[in-house]
Short mmCIF file of C-alpha atoms and ligand atoms in Angstrom, two decimals:
data_model
loop_
_atom_site.label_atom_id
_atom_site.label_comp_id
_atom_site.label_asym_id
_atom_site.label_seq_id
_atom_site.Cartn_x
_atom_site.Cartn_y
_atom_site.Cartn_z
CA MET A 1 115.40 101.29 80.63
CA GLU A 2 114.29 104.90 80.82
CA VAL A 3 113.72 106.43 84.24
CA ILE A 4 111.62 109.57 84.53
CA VAL A 5 111.41 111.31 87.88
CA GLU A 6 108.48 113.68 88.15
CA LYS A 7 107.96 116.17 90.94
CA ASN A 8 104.70 114.64 92.17
CA TYR A 9 101.97 112.04 91.64
CA GLU A 10 99.91 114.29 89.35
CA GLU A 11 102.81 114.92 86.97
CA MET A 12 103.74 111.23 87.00
CA SER A 13 100.15 110.34 86.08
CA LYS A 14 100.02 112.92 83.28
CA ILE A 15 103.15 111.56 81.60
CA ALA A 16 101.80 108.00 81.72
CA ALA A 17 98.44 109.12 80.30
CA GLU A 18 100.18 111.08 77.53
CA LEU A 19 102.16 108.01 76.48
CA ILE A 20 98.99 105.91 76.36
CA ALA A 21 97.04 108.62 74.51
CA GLU A 22 99.85 108.96 71.95
CA LEU A 23 99.67 105.22 71.30
CA ILE A 24 95.88 105.31 70.87
CA LYS A 25 96.09 108.25 68.45
CA ASN A 26 98.69 106.44 66.34
CA LYS A 27 97.00 103.05 66.62
CA PRO A 28 93.25 103.32 67.36
CA ASN A 29 92.97 99.55 67.91
CA ALA A 30 95.88 99.48 70.37
CA VAL A 31 96.09 96.65 72.88
CA ILE A 32 96.69 98.07 76.34
CA GLY A 33 97.55 96.15 79.48
CA LEU A 34 95.97 97.72 82.56
CA ALA A 35 96.70 97.62 86.26
CA THR A 36 94.65 98.19 89.41
CA GLY A 37 95.61 99.65 92.80
CA SER A 38 95.99 103.26 93.94
CA THR A 39 98.90 104.12 91.65
CA PRO A 40 97.20 104.09 88.21
CA LEU A 41 94.12 106.05 89.36
CA GLY A 42 95.64 109.43 88.41
CA THR A 43 96.51 108.05 84.96
CA TYR A 44 92.95 106.80 84.49
CA ASN A 45 91.52 110.15 85.60
CA GLU A 46 93.70 111.92 83.05
CA LEU A 47 92.66 109.49 80.28
CA ILE A 48 89.01 110.09 81.21
CA ARG A 49 89.60 113.86 81.03
CA MET A 50 91.25 113.45 77.61
CA HIS A 51 88.28 111.41 76.42
CA LYS A 52 85.71 113.94 77.68
CA GLU A 53 87.52 117.16 76.79
CA GLU A 54 89.69 116.20 73.83
CA GLY A 55 87.73 113.34 72.29
CA LEU A 56 90.33 110.63 72.91
CA ASP A 57 88.63 107.67 71.25
CA PHE A 58 88.63 104.26 72.93
CA SER A 59 86.07 102.68 70.59
CA LYS A 60 88.59 100.29 69.02
CA VAL A 61 90.94 99.92 71.99
CA ILE A 62 91.40 96.45 73.48
CA THR A 63 92.47 96.00 77.10
CA PHE A 64 93.81 93.15 79.21
CA ASN A 65 94.09 93.52 82.96
CA LEU A 66 96.97 92.05 84.88
CA ASP A 67 95.11 90.20 87.59
CA GLU A 68 92.03 89.40 89.66
CA TYR A 69 91.38 87.88 93.07
CA VAL A 70 90.28 84.24 93.03
CA GLY A 71 86.78 83.81 94.42
CA LEU A 72 85.51 87.37 94.00
CA HIS A 73 82.49 87.79 91.76
CA PRO A 74 82.92 90.51 89.10
CA CYS A 75 80.20 92.51 90.89
CA HIS A 76 82.02 92.36 94.25
CA SER A 77 83.03 95.90 95.19
CA ARG A 78 86.63 94.80 95.87
CA SER A 79 87.04 92.82 92.65
CA TYR A 80 89.28 94.21 89.94
CA HIS A 81 86.40 93.91 87.46
CA TYR A 82 84.46 96.36 89.61
CA PHE A 83 87.52 98.59 90.08
CA MET A 84 88.08 98.89 86.34
CA LYS A 85 84.42 99.57 85.61
CA GLU A 86 84.14 102.26 88.26
CA ASN A 87 87.50 103.92 87.71
CA LEU A 88 87.85 103.79 83.93
CA PHE A 89 85.58 101.75 81.70
CA LYS A 90 82.24 103.37 82.51
CA HIS A 91 83.68 106.85 81.86
CA ILE A 92 85.06 106.21 78.35
CA ASN A 93 83.70 104.82 75.09
CA ILE A 94 85.41 101.44 75.31
CA LYS A 95 83.37 98.41 74.19
CA PRO A 96 82.79 96.02 77.11
CA GLU A 97 83.59 93.07 74.81
CA ASN A 98 87.03 94.60 74.16
CA THR A 99 87.93 94.64 77.86
CA HIS A 100 89.45 91.59 79.52
CA VAL A 101 89.94 91.05 83.24
CA PRO A 102 90.84 87.57 84.53
CA ASP A 103 87.79 85.64 85.75
CA GLY A 104 88.27 84.99 89.46
CA ILE A 105 85.31 82.63 89.53
CA ALA A 106 86.12 80.61 86.40
CA PRO A 107 84.98 76.99 86.96
CA ASP A 108 88.21 75.66 85.40
CA ILE A 109 90.89 78.15 86.36
CA LEU A 110 93.77 76.30 84.65
CA LYS A 111 91.90 76.28 81.37
CA PHE A 112 90.95 79.92 81.84
CA CYS A 113 94.61 80.91 82.36
CA GLU A 114 95.63 79.13 79.15
CA GLN A 115 92.83 80.86 77.28
CA TYR A 116 93.85 84.27 78.66
CA GLU A 117 97.36 83.78 77.28
CA ASN A 118 95.90 82.76 73.92
CA ASP A 119 93.54 85.74 73.88
CA ILE A 120 96.50 88.11 74.38
CA LYS A 121 98.42 86.41 71.56
CA ASN A 122 95.39 86.45 69.28
CA ALA A 123 94.93 90.17 69.91
CA GLY A 124 98.43 90.67 68.50
CA SER A 125 100.18 91.04 71.90
CA ILE A 126 100.10 94.02 74.24
CA ASP A 127 101.35 97.35 72.88
CA ILE A 128 101.76 99.08 76.25
CA GLN A 129 101.53 97.35 79.61
CA LEU A 130 100.93 99.62 82.59
CA LEU A 131 102.41 98.34 85.85
CA GLY A 132 102.39 99.29 89.50
CA ILE A 133 104.88 97.78 91.92
CA GLY A 134 104.32 96.25 95.33
CA SER A 135 106.38 97.42 98.29
CA ASN A 136 107.86 93.88 98.14
CA GLY A 137 108.81 94.34 94.47
CA HIS A 138 105.95 92.34 92.96
CA ILE A 139 104.50 93.17 89.55
CA ALA A 140 100.87 92.16 89.13
CA PHE A 141 100.55 89.33 91.69
CA ASN A 142 103.92 87.85 90.78
CA GLU A 143 105.18 87.70 94.33
CA PRO A 144 108.83 87.30 95.39
CA GLY A 145 110.08 83.91 94.21
CA SER A 146 107.89 83.87 91.08
CA SER A 147 109.39 82.22 88.03
CA LEU A 148 110.78 84.91 85.76
CA GLY A 149 109.40 83.06 82.72
CA SER A 150 105.93 82.43 84.15
CA THR A 151 102.67 82.79 82.26
CA THR A 152 99.12 83.47 83.51
CA ARG A 153 98.39 81.30 86.54
CA VAL A 154 97.16 81.28 90.13
CA LYS A 155 99.50 82.69 92.78
CA THR A 156 99.28 82.73 96.56
CA LEU A 157 99.44 86.28 97.88
CA ASP A 158 102.52 87.20 99.91
CA SER A 159 101.80 88.25 103.52
CA LYS A 160 103.20 91.73 102.73
CA THR A 161 100.72 92.07 99.85
CA ILE A 162 97.85 90.96 102.08
CA GLU A 163 98.93 93.57 104.62
CA ASP A 164 99.26 96.31 101.94
CA ASN A 165 95.88 95.46 100.35
CA ALA A 166 93.97 95.13 103.64
CA ARG A 167 93.22 98.87 103.36
CA PHE A 168 90.75 98.05 100.57
CA PHE A 169 88.85 95.52 102.73
CA ASP A 170 87.08 95.73 106.09
CA ASN A 171 89.84 93.70 107.71
CA ARG A 172 92.95 91.66 106.87
CA ASP A 173 91.05 88.33 107.02
CA GLU A 174 88.81 89.41 104.15
CA VAL A 175 91.70 89.83 101.70
CA PRO A 176 91.59 86.86 99.30
CA LYS A 177 94.59 84.54 99.58
CA TYR A 178 94.88 83.68 95.88
CA ALA A 179 94.83 85.59 92.62
CA ILE A 180 94.95 84.89 88.90
CA THR A 181 97.83 86.91 87.47
CA MET A 182 99.57 87.39 84.18
CA GLY A 183 103.01 85.84 84.56
CA ILE A 184 106.31 87.65 84.39
CA GLY A 185 106.87 86.10 80.95
CA THR A 186 103.45 87.39 79.84
CA ILE A 187 104.31 90.91 81.01
CA MET A 188 107.72 90.79 79.34
CA GLY A 189 105.95 89.88 76.07
CA ALA A 190 104.40 93.37 75.91
CA LYS A 191 105.98 95.70 73.36
CA LYS A 192 106.44 98.49 75.90
CA LEU A 193 106.26 98.62 79.70
CA ILE A 194 105.33 101.64 81.79
CA LEU A 195 105.98 101.07 85.48
CA LEU A 196 104.63 103.69 87.89
CA ALA A 197 105.50 104.27 91.52
CA SER A 198 104.70 107.06 93.91
CA GLY A 199 105.56 107.71 97.53
CA LYS A 200 108.35 106.74 99.90
CA ASN A 201 106.75 103.36 100.63
CA LYS A 202 107.94 102.35 97.14
CA ALA A 203 111.44 103.85 97.32
CA SER A 204 113.26 100.63 98.30
CA ALA A 205 111.44 98.52 95.71
CA ILE A 206 112.23 101.11 93.03
CA ALA A 207 115.91 101.33 94.01
CA THR A 208 116.26 97.55 93.71
CA THR A 209 114.26 97.46 90.48
CA VAL A 210 116.39 100.11 88.80
CA GLU A 211 119.80 99.42 90.33
CA GLY A 212 119.75 95.98 91.90
CA PRO A 213 120.66 92.62 90.42
CA ILE A 214 117.88 90.80 88.55
CA THR A 215 116.32 88.33 90.95
CA ALA A 216 113.09 86.39 91.26
CA MET A 217 112.98 87.63 94.86
CA VAL A 218 112.21 91.12 93.47
CA PRO A 219 110.18 90.28 90.37
CA ALA A 220 110.12 93.90 89.09
CA THR A 221 113.90 93.73 88.49
CA ILE A 222 113.13 91.73 85.33
CA VAL A 223 112.10 94.96 83.59
CA GLN A 224 115.84 95.72 83.26
CA LEU A 225 115.83 93.12 80.48
CA HIS A 226 112.95 94.70 78.56
CA PRO A 227 114.07 96.71 75.51
CA LYS A 228 111.34 99.34 76.00
CA ALA A 229 110.70 99.80 79.70
CA ILE A 230 109.89 103.23 81.11
CA ILE A 231 109.86 103.76 84.86
CA ILE A 232 107.90 106.88 85.82
CA ILE A 233 108.12 107.81 89.48
CA ASP A 234 107.70 110.79 91.75
CA LYS A 235 110.44 112.35 93.86
CA LEU A 236 109.53 110.38 96.97
CA ALA A 237 109.75 107.04 95.19
CA ALA A 238 113.14 108.15 93.79
CA THR A 239 114.74 108.90 97.16
CA LYS A 240 116.71 105.65 97.41
CA LEU A 241 118.19 105.72 93.91
CA THR A 242 121.92 106.15 94.30
CA ARG A 243 122.77 107.53 90.88
CA GLU A 244 122.39 111.12 89.76
CA PHE A 245 118.60 111.51 89.99
CA PRO A 246 118.35 113.37 93.31
CA ALA A 247 121.18 115.71 92.27
CA VAL A 248 119.64 116.28 88.85
CA LEU A 249 116.31 117.05 90.46
CA GLY A 250 118.08 119.63 92.64
CA THR A 251 119.37 121.46 89.59
CA LEU A 252 116.02 121.22 87.85
CA GLN A 253 114.04 122.82 90.65
CA GLY A 254 110.91 124.32 89.22
CA LYS A 255 111.00 122.01 86.20
CA GLY A 256 110.84 118.97 88.43
CA ARG A 257 111.79 116.36 85.88
CA ALA A 258 114.84 114.20 85.49
CA ARG A 259 115.20 111.43 82.99
CA ASP A 260 117.85 108.96 82.12
CA ASN A 261 118.18 106.09 79.69
P1 PGA B 301 99.25 100.22 94.71
O1 PGA B 301 99.60 98.71 94.38
O2 PGA B 301 99.20 100.93 93.40
O3 PGA B 301 97.93 100.19 95.39
O4 PGA B 301 100.36 100.74 95.58
C1 PGA B 301 100.58 98.42 93.44
C2 PGA B 301 100.82 96.93 93.36
O5 PGA B 301 100.65 96.23 94.37
O6 PGA B 301 101.18 96.45 92.28
#
């Protein structure tokens, strides 16, 4: 596992975007796993800038999103379909038919989940999967207690997640209680993982993810077993790491970056 500590959110986002852009340049038909939430927005803005100013070409890129709320129509302003359209897809030259976001209103959700897994396999598996992390250590909507080998399925949202995500809704009661999510096994099937975290609200989850024992109670800890996992965080999210990162950052003042394998 590689840990990169950047001085702030903007630098963290740039590194993530550079890694994704490098993949797309080397493999124009790359399969990219995407995430929603506040954390990846800076990465998406940088990818949009690269597309507009440097001609980064998404015309053959295929994407699969991690998750979607059950019951929200794709046009609903809080759905992850809408989020992806507004924050990335409509600003780049990706083909709509090459983008995949779980269908929260699928009539047969079990069948849909099976198909989603098959679609990922048929696309040749995910080259880079972008991940955020919940303050409770979830990845996608794999909440604490999720099976570490799970595949795409419906999960009940943890009360901490409902509390964290209430900021996107008018009130807590409006946050959907269920979501379709790629499983932890699905995520671990990606060839490379990039996990992003910013801010002190994520510091405990990051410390456990990087240094703690692997446990289903903190699903993100599974990334320790991935052969190509990169954790990119800002200084605030790094504050609870006990190894050399804070000290290294001190000696790198001005450069702002510390990395470790
Ligand atoms: P956030 O969510 O990026 O909005 O903090 C991350 C997550 O819950 O996975």
